[in-house]
mmCIF file of C-alpha atoms in Angstrom:
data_model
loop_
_atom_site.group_PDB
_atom_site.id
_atom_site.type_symbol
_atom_site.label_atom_id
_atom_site.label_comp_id
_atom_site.label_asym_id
_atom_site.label_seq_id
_atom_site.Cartn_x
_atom_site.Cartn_y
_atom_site.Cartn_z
ATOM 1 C CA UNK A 1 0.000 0.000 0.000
ATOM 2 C CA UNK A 2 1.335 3.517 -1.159
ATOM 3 C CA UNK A 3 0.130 6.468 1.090
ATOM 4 C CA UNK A 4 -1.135 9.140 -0.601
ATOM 5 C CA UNK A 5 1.170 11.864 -2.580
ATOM 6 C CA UNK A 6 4.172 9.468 -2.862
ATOM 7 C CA UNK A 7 4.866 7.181 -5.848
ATOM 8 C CA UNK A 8 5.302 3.498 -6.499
ATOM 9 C CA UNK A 9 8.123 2.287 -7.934
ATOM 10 C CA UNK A 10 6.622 0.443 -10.410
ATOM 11 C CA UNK A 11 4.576 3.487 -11.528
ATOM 12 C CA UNK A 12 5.493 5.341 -14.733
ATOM 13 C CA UNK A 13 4.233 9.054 -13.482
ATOM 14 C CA UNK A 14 5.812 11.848 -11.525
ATOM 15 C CA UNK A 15 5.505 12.549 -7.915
ATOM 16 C CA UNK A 16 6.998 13.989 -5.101
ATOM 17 C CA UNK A 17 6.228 13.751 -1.359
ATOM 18 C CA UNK A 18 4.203 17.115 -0.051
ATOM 19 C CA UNK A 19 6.868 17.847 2.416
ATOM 20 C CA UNK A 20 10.403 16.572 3.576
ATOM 21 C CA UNK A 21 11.594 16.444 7.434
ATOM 22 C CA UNK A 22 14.506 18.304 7.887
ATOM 23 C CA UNK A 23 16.260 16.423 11.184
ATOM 24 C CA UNK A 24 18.867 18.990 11.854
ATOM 25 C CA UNK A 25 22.067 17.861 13.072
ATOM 26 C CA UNK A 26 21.762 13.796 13.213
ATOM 27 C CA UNK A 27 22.770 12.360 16.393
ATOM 28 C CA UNK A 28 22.834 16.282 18.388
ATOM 29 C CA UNK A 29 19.060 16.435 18.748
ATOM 30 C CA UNK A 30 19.037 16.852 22.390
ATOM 31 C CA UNK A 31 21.599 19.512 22.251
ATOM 32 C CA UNK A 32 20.026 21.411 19.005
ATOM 33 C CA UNK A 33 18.188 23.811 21.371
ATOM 34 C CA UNK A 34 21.947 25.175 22.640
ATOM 35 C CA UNK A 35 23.273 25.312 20.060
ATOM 36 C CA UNK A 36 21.052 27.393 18.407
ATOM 37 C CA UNK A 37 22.155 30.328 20.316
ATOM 38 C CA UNK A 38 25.635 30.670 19.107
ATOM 39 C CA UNK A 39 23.865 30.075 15.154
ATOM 40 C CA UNK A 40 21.309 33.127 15.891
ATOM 41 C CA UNK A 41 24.026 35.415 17.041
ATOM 42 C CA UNK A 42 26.178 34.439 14.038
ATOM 43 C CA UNK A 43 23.348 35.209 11.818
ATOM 44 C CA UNK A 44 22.286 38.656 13.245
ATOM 45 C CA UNK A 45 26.125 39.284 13.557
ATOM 46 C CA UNK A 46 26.182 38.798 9.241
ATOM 47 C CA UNK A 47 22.704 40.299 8.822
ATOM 48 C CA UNK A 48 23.662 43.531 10.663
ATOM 49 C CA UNK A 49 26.953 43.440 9.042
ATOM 50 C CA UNK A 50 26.256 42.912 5.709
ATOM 51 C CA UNK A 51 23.234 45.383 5.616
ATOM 52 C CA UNK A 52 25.680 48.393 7.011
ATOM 53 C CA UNK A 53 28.057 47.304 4.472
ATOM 54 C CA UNK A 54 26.012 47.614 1.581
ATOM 55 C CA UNK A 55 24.370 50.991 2.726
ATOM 56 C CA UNK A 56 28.167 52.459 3.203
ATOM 57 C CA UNK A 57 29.247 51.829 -0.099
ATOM 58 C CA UNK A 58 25.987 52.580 -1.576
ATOM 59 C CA UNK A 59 25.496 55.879 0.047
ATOM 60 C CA UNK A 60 29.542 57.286 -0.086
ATOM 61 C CA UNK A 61 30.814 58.031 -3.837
ATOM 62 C CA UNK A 62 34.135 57.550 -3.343
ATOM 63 C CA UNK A 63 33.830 53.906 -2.538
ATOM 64 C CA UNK A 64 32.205 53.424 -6.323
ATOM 65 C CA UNK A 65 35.172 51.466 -7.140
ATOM 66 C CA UNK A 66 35.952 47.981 -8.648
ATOM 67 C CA UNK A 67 37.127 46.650 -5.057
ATOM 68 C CA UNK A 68 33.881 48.084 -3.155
ATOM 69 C CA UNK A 69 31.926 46.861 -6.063
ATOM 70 C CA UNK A 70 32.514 43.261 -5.573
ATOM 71 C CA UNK A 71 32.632 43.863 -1.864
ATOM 72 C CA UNK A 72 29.212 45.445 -1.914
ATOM 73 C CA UNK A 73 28.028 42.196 -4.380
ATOM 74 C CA UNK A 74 29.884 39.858 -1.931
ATOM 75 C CA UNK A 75 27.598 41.145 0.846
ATOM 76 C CA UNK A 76 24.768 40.603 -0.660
ATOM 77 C CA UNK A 77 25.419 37.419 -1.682
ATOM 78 C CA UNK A 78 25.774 36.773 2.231
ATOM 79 C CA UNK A 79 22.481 38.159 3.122
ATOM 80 C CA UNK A 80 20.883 35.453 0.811
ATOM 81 C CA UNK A 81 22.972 32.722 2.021
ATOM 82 C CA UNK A 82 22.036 33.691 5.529
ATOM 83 C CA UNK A 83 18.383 34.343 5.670
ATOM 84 C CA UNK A 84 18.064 31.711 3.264
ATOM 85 C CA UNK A 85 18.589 28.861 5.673
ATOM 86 C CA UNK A 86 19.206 30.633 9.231
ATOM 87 C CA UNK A 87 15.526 31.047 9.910
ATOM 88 C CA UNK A 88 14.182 27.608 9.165
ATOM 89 C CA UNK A 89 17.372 25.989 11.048
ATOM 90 C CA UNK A 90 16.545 27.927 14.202
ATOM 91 C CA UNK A 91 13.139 26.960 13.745
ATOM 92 C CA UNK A 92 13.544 23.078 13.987
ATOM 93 C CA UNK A 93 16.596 23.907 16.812
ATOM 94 C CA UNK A 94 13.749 25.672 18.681
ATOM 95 C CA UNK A 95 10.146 24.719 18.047
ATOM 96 C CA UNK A 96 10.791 21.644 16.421
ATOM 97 C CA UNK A 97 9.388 22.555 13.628
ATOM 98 C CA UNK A 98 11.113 19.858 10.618
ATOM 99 C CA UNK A 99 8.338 20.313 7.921
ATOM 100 C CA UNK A 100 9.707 21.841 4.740
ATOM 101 C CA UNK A 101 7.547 21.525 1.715
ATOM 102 C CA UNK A 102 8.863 19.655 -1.360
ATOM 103 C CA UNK A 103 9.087 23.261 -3.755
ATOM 104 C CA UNK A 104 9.888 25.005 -0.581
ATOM 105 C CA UNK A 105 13.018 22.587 -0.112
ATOM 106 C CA UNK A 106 13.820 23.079 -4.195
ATOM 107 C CA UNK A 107 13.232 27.030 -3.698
ATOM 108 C CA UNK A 108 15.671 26.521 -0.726
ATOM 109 C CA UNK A 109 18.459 24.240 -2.507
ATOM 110 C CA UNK A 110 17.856 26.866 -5.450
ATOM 111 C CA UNK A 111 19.235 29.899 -3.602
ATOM 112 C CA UNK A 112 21.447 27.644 -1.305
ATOM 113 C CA UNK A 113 23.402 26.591 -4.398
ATOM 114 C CA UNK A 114 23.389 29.203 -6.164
ATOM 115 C CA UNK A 115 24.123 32.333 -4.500
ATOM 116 C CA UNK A 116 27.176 29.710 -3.137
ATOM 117 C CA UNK A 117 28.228 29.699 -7.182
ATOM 118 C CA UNK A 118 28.138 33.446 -7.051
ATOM 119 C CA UNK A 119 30.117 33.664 -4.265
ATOM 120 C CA UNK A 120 32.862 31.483 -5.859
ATOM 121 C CA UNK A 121 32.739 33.769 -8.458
ATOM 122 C CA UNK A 122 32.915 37.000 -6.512
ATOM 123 C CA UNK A 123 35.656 36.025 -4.782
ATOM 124 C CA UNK A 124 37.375 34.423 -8.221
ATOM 125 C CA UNK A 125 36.923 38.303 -9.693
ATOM 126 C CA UNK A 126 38.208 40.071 -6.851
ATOM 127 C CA UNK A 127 41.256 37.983 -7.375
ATOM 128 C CA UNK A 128 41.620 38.956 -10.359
ATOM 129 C CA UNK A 129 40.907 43.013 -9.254
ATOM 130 C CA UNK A 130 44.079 42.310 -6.780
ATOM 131 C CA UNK A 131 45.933 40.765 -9.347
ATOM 132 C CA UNK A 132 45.109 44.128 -12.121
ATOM 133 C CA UNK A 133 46.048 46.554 -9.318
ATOM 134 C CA UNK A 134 49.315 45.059 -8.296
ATOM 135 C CA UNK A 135 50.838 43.958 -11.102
ATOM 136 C CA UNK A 136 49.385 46.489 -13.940
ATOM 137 C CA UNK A 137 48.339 49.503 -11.555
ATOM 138 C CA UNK A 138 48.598 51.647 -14.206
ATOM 139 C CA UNK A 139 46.088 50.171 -15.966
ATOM 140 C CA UNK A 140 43.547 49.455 -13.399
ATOM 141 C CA UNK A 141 41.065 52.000 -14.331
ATOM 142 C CA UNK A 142 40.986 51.498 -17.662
ATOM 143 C CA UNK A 143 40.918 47.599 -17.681
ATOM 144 C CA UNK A 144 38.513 47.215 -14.403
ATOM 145 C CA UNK A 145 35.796 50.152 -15.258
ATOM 146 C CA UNK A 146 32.354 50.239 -13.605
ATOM 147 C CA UNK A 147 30.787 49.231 -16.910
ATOM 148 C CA UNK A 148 33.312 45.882 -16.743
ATOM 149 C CA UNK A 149 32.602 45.085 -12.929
ATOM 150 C CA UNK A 150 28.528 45.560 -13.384
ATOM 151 C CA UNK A 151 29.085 43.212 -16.253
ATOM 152 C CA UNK A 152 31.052 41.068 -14.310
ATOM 153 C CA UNK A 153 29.337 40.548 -11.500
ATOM 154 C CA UNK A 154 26.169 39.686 -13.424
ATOM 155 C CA UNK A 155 27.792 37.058 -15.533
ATOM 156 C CA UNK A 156 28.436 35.401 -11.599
ATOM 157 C CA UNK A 157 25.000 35.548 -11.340
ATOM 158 C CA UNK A 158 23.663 34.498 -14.686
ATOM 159 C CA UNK A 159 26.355 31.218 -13.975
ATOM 160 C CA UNK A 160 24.303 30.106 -10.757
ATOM 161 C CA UNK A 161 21.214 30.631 -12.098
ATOM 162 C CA UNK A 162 21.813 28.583 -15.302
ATOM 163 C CA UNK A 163 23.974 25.817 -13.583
ATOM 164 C CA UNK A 164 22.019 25.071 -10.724
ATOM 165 C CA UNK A 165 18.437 25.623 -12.178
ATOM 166 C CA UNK A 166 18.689 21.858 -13.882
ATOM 167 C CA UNK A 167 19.340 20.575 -10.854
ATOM 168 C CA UNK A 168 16.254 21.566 -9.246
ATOM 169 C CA UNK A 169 14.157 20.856 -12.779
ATOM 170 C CA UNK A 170 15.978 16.863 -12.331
ATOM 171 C CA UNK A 171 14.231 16.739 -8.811
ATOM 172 C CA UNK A 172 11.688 17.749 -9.507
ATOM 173 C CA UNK A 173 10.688 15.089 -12.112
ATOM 174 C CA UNK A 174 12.144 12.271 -9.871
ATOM 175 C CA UNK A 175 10.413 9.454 -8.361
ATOM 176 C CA UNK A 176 10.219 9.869 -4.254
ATOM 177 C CA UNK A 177 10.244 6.716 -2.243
ATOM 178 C CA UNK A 178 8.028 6.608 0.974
ATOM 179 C CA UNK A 179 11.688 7.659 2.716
ATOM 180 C CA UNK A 180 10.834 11.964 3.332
ATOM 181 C CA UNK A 181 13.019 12.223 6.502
ATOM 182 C CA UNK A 182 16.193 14.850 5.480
ATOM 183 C CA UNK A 183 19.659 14.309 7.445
ATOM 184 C CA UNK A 184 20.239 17.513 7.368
ATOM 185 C CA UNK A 185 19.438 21.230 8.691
ATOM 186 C CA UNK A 186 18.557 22.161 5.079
ATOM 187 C CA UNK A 187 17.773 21.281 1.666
ATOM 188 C CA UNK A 188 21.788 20.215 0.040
ATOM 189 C CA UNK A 189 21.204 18.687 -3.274
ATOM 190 C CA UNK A 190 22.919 15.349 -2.543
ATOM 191 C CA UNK A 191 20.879 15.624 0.805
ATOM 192 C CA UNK A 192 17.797 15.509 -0.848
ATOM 193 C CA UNK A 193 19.013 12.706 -4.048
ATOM 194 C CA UNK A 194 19.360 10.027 -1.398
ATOM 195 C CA UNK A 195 15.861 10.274 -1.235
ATOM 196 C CA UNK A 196 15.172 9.439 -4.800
ATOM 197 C CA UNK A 197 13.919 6.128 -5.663
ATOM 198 C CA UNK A 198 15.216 6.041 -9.610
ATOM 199 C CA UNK A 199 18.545 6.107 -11.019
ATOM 200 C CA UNK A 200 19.831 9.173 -9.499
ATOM 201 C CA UNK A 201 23.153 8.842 -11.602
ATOM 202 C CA UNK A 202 22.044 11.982 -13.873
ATOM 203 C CA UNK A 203 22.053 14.103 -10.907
ATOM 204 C CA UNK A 204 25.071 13.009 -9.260
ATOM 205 C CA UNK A 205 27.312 13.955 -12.770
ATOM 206 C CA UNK A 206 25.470 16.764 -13.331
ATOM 207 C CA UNK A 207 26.004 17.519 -9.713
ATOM 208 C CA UNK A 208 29.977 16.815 -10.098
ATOM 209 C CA UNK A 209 29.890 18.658 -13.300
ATOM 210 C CA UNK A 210 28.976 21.905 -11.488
ATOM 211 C CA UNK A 211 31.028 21.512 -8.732
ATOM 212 C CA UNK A 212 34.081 21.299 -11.343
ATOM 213 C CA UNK A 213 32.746 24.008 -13.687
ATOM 214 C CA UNK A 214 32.502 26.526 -10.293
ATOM 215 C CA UNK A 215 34.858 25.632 -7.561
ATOM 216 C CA UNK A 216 37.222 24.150 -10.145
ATOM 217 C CA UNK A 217 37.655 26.699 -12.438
ATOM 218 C CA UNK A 218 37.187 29.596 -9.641
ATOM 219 C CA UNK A 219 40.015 28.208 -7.891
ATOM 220 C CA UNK A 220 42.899 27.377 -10.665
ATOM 221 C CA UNK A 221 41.711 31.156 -11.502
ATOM 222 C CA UNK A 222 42.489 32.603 -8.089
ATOM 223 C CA UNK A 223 45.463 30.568 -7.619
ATOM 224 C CA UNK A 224 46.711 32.009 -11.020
ATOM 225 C CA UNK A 225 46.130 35.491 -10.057
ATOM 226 C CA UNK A 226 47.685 34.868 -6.524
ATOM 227 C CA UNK A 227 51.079 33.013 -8.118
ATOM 228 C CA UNK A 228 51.140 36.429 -10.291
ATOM 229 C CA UNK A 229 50.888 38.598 -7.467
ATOM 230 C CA UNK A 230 53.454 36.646 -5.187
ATOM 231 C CA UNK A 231 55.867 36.718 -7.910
ATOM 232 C CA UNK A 232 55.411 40.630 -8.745
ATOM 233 C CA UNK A 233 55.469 41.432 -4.638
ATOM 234 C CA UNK A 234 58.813 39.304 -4.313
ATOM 235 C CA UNK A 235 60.397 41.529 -6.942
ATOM 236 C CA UNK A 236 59.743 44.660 -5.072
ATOM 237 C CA UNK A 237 62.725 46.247 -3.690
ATOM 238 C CA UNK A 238 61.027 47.535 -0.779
ATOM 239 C CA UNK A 239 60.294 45.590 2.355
ATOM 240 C CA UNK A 240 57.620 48.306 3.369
ATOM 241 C CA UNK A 241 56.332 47.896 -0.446
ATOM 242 C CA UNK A 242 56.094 44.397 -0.075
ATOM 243 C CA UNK A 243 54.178 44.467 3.561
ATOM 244 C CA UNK A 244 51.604 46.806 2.103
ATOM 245 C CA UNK A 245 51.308 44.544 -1.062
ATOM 246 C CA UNK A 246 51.281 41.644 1.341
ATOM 247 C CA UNK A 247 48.647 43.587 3.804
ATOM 248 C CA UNK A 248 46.145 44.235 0.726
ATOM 249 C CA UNK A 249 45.838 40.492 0.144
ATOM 250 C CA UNK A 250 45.619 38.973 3.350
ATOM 251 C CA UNK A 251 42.033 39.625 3.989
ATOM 252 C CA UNK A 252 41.156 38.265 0.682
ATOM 253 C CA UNK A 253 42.970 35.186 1.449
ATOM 254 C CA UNK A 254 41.076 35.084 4.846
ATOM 255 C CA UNK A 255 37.963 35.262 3.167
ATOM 256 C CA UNK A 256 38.893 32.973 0.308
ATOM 257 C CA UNK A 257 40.274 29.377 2.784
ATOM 258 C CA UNK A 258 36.942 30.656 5.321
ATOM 259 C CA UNK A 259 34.741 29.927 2.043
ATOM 260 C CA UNK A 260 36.830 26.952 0.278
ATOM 261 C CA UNK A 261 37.965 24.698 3.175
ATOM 262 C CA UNK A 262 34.306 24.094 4.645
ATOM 263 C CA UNK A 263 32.946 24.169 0.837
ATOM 264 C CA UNK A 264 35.431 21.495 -0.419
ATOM 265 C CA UNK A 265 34.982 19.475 3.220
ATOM 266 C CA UNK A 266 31.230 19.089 2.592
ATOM 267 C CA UNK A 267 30.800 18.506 -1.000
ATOM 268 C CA UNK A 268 33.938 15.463 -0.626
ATOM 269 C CA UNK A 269 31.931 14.070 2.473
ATOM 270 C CA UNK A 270 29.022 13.429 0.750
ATOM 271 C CA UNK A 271 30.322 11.738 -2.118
ATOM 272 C CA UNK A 272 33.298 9.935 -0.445
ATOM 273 C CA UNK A 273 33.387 10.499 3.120
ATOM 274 C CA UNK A 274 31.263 8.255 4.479
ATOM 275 C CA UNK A 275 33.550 7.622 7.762
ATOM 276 C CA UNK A 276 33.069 10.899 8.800
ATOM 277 C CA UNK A 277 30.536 11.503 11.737
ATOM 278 C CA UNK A 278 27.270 12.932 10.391
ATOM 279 C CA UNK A 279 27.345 15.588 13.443
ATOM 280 C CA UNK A 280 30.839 16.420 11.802
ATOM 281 C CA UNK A 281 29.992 16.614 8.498
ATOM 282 C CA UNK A 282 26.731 18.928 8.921
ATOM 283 C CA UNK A 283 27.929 20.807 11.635
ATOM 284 C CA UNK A 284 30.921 22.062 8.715
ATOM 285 C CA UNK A 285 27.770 22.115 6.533
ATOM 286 C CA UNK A 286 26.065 24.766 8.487
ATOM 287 C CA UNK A 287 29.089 26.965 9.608
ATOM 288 C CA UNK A 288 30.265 26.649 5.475
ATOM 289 C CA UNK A 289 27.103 29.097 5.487
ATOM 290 C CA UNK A 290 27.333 30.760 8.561
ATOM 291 C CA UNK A 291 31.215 31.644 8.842
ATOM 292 C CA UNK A 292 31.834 33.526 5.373
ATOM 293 C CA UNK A 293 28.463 35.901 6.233
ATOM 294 C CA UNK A 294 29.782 36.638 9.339
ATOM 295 C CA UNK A 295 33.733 37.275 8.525
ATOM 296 C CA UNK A 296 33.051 38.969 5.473
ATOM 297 C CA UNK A 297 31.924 42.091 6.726
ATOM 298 C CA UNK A 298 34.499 42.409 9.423
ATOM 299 C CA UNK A 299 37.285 41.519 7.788
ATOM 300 C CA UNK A 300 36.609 44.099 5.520
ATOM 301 C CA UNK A 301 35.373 46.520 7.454
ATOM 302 C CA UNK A 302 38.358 46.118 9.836
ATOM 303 C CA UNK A 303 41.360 46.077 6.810
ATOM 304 C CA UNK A 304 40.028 48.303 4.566
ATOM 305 C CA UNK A 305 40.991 52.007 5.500
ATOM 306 C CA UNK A 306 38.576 53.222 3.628
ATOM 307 C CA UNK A 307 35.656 51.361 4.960
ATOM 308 C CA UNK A 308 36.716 51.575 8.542
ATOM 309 C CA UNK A 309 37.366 55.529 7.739
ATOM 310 C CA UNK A 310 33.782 55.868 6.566
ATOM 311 C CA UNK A 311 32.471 53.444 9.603
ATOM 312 C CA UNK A 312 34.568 55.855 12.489
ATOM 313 C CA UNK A 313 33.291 58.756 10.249
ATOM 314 C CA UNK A 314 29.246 57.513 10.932
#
């Protein structure tokens, strides 16, 4: 006997549960309701944040440069990431409340996945603005104009959307098994595949496919650009040179292994880490959304004389 909205296997149709259970963080039920507090904190800390960075560089002219630019996209990039899975994860640490429903979850995954592509690729093109400034700072301007940055940044954008948008259309013609119960605190793709009762093997290359096309490609770029750099800074015949060189990078570099590290942890541990602890694993899956929100904005804020200038100034 099949209950109602889910799908036999032996059925030729389409269907999908109404709603998935979201556990959380398997195996740290009892201590959800704790740890919750440090999570809310975290996520007011990047809300607040974010939001006063984006109205500073909005509201003062002079910071209408490439760097603020992709600073000011970066940070709202966060505030999706954020709000897009803070508030339901507080709500099953809290009230208990696991129900997601199925194009709520896809709608979640959607934006989870990517504004986390667009991220990649902000980061990836303020590599490459580091890179241009150091090593051809005469031609900065001219290379890295406004028109080149707003068309920049919504290439980054136009990426996620396309590359990620099959994956939801792929789950959403997929056969559900009776199985609705997520081990997770939101809706990953891989997360929600295990679910599938069909040959998931589409979704899993496609899945790989992405992960290569982003993180792959954004990486080997940023490495590139930061090879360039170190070469060009060792060159200089000035150790104060070289510290201020060095000085301009490092919170880029902060920024970058905060977003990578956790990003690279959780999409290997789904695919080929099963010996790692499921508290582990989502636990790096939550702050891998959490962390970069809540760094970006004071790193930044903190390093950047301008920023912090303007931030004193208010």
């Amino acid at each position: 006997v099949v209950k109602k909205g889910f799908m036999s296997l032996n059925s030729t149709a389409f269907s999908h549960p109404p709603y998935f259970l979201l556990i959380g963080i398997p195996g740290l039920e009892k201590e959800q309701f704790w740890i919750a507090f440090p999570f809310c904190i975290m996520c007011a800390i990047a809300v607040l944040g974010n939001i006063a960075l984006l109205l500073i560089i909005m509201a003062e002219p002079s910071l209408h440069e490439p760097m603020y630019l992709f600073l000011a996209m970066l940070a709202f990039t966060d505030l999706v990431l954020s709000t897009s899975t803070l508030p339901k994860m507080l709500g099953i640490f809290w009230l208990g409340s696991r129900e997601i429903g199925f194009l709520c979850c896809l709608a979640q995954l959607f934006f989870i996945h990517t504004f986390s592509s667009v991220e990649s690729g902000v980061l990836m093109a303020m590599a490459l603005d580091r890179y241009i400034a150091i090593c051809h700072p005469l031609r900065h301007s001219s290379i890295l104009s406004v028109p080149v940055v707003v068309a920049l940044e919504s290439l980054v954008l136009v990426r996620g959307v396309l590359l990620v948008s099959p994956l939801c259309f792929l789950l959403h013609r997929m056969p559900f098994c009776q199985h609705h119960v997520i081990s997770h605190s939101y809706c990953e793709h891989m997360a929600v595949v295990k679910l599938v009762c069909g040959d998931t093997r589409v979704n899993v290359i496609y899945g790989l496919f992405v992960a290569f096309i982003v993180i792959g490609s954004d990486m080997i770029l940023i490495s590139v650009s930061y090879t360039m750099i170190l070469r060009v800074v060792m060159r200089l015949s000035s150790a104060e040179a070289r510290l201020k060189a060095f000085s301009t990078c490092a919170s880029h570099v902060c920024v970058i292994l905060a977003f990578y590290v956790p990003a690279l942890f959780t999409f290997l541990t789904h695919r080929f880490g099963q010996s790692i602890p499921p508290p582990v694993h989502i636990m790096v899956a939550n702050l891998y959304l959490l962390v970069p929100p809540v760094l970006n904005p004071i790193v930044y804020g903190v390093r950047t004389k301008k920023l912090w200038d303007r931030v004193v100034l208010l």
